[in-house]
Amino acid sequence: MAGATGAKGIYGLSGSGIDVESLVKVGMISQQKKYDRIYKKEVETEWRKEAYANVYDKVNTFQNSTLSNYKLSATTKPMTATSSNTDAVTAVANASAGLMTHDVEVFETAKNAYLMTATSAHVERANTAASAQKSMMLKDIAFAGGTKPTGMADGDTALKFKISDGTNSTTIEFTADEVFNKNLTLNDLASRINSARYKDAAGKNAARSLSASYDTVSDAFSIVNTKTGASNKIELSVESGSGSLPQDSARLLTNLKLGDVNNNSGTAQTFSPGTANSVTGVNGKVKIDGREYNDLQENKLTVGGVTYTFKKKTTAPTQVGIAQDQDKLIENVKKFVEDYNKLLDDLNKQYSEGSYRDYGVLTKSQEDGMTKEQVDKWNEKAKSGLLYRDEYLRSIISDMRDAVINRVGSAPGRYTTLSSIGITSKDQKGHLQIDEAKLKNAIAAEPDAVHRLISYDDPDSDYNNSGVASRLYNKMTSRLKSLENHAGRTADKTDVTSELGKLIQNYQKQMSDFKQLMTTFENNLYKKYNAMEVAISRLSGQFNFFAAK
């Protein structure tokens, strides 16, 4: 290898036969081992952070989905409301409703303000020509002969009126060009009413609660206020003034033959300039358990935890029976136990899972000598037992078991523990099971038992008095915070706020710094062996000199 050139210098000039590259590699082995030790610690910490992130996600989901739901009375005290006349009255009961029957009478339902072409009438045409008898064009509805008045320019306003929902007013207008050249129709009139806007208190365009339409089959026009009650109106008016505009506009509205659906639907209203025509909605009036409720603006009313919907008048009292939905309650209890067991079983598995001692973190060079499938299988075993006997898991498991075993001090009567209503531990690890017959008997005896045992939220957050879901929710909040401080919420290794995130960053810095030290050490080895080559070369030259003498 005389005269060979190495990556770090020139060697072999002496003919010594020394393999400098191999010597350097051997010299670097101890340094590489030191680096690999740091690398393995960094990777194992990443794995541990990932395992904690998985625990955090599952516990957080259990808290926000299951526990949040079961803290609600609606989940542990579902109610049914049954009406004897669903055509007239329906109802929905919440958890605060009493188990009883209510008498409901509907004297009047709340109605919308409603204008529609009068019964047995149709839209009238000012243009009496035979060809205009079924015309939808505004010019035929409002103008004799369907022709533009003398002296009116295309840009002039041909039709104009105001419409109000009782609170906000908007002007509807059409130019002569739109009416006589573009031949806009009753559908365009309805569209313009529907799309008209007013300025609200914030200065933004807002829609009114009015809806208009034209039915070609019945040749009828209608306007309805989408809100019920007497405070909601439909008001139409034409301003007085000179020229034909006021009269033409009033004629358009008059020829729609609009009647008040709530009061006198068979009589068409007449419109005159300077006069506003107004119709109002109707307030509802009902009686529930002997108490009258007048001036209802809508057909819904909540009394004593029951929300009633009124559909039509009644001729006799309607009975609305409130009862506990026992089938739904049992279904909900089963779902709670299912979710609880799923999380507890998963945590117990990770807590008791041992490790494969012969499988550790692979170095980069080891991975390079394996296939991806081999690496994945190896790492699967290497990751086992990361949370074996982990203190964070032990705390969560302990909290979960204590919450379901301990007595609920605030629960009245004889049912003060989950076991008393048929929910007990199946094994030593705390997996729950349900005695459905015992649960049904407890619900029948004390309908409020499940609600008090699971959902009750003590106003002073007293653990002993709180229901199981409330206990667990508060405990999980604390445990999640501890997990977040230790390992963060996710597996993201760039996290620099958690303890493990900081440790990973520290290991990565150590690796970066050690890489620089390794480079310096390697360069020094090359310098050392190059110097040795130079020295051997000089000795060889001297030896050859004396040998020649």
PDB file of C-alpha atoms in Angstrom, residues 110-114 165 194 207-212 223-229 232-234 297-299:
ATOM      1  CA  ALA A 110     -99.986  30.920  18.209  1.00  0.00           C
ATOM      2  CA  LYS A 111    -100.320  31.813  14.526  1.00  0.00           C
ATOM      3  CA  ASN A 112     -98.351  33.694  11.909  1.00  0.00           C
ATOM      4  CA  ALA A 113     -99.475  36.934  10.339  1.00  0.00           C
ATOM      5  CA  TYR A 114    -100.601  35.636   6.955  1.00  0.00           C
ATOM      6  CA  ASP A 165     -92.707  42.712   9.640  1.00  0.00           C
ATOM      7  CA  ASN A 194     -87.764  37.729   0.102  1.00  0.00           C
ATOM      8  CA  ALA A 207     -83.245  39.766   6.541  1.00  0.00           C
ATOM      9  CA  ARG A 208     -86.785  40.325   7.733  1.00  0.00           C
ATOM     10  CA  SER A 209     -89.053  37.537   8.947  1.00  0.00           C
ATOM     11  CA  LEU A 210     -91.230  37.709   5.833  1.00  0.00           C
ATOM     12  CA  SER A 211     -91.642  35.183   3.040  1.00  0.00           C
ATOM     13  CA  ALA A 212     -93.617  35.695  -0.198  1.00  0.00           C
ATOM     14  CA  ILE A 223     -96.996  36.757   2.228  1.00  0.00           C
ATOM     15  CA  VAL A 224     -96.343  35.184   5.633  1.00  0.00           C
ATOM     16  CA  ASN A 225     -94.429  36.347   8.698  1.00  0.00           C
ATOM     17  CA  THR A 226     -92.318  33.340   9.670  1.00  0.00           C
ATOM     18  CA  LYS A 227     -92.643  34.232  13.374  1.00  0.00           C
ATOM     19  CA  THR A 228     -95.805  33.524  15.331  1.00  0.00           C
ATOM     20  CA  GLY A 229     -97.564  35.779  17.838  1.00  0.00           C
ATOM     21  CA  ASN A 232     -95.281  39.937  14.499  1.00  0.00           C
ATOM     22  CA  LYS A 233     -97.067  41.639  11.622  1.00  0.00           C
ATOM     23  CA  ILE A 234     -97.292  42.178   7.903  1.00  0.00           C
ATOM     24  CA  GLN A 297     -95.777  34.197  21.155  1.00  0.00           C
ATOM     25  CA  GLU A 298     -94.921  30.670  20.018  1.00  0.00           C
ATOM     26  CA  ASN A 299     -96.328  27.184  20.260  1.00  0.00           C
TER      27      ASN A 299
END
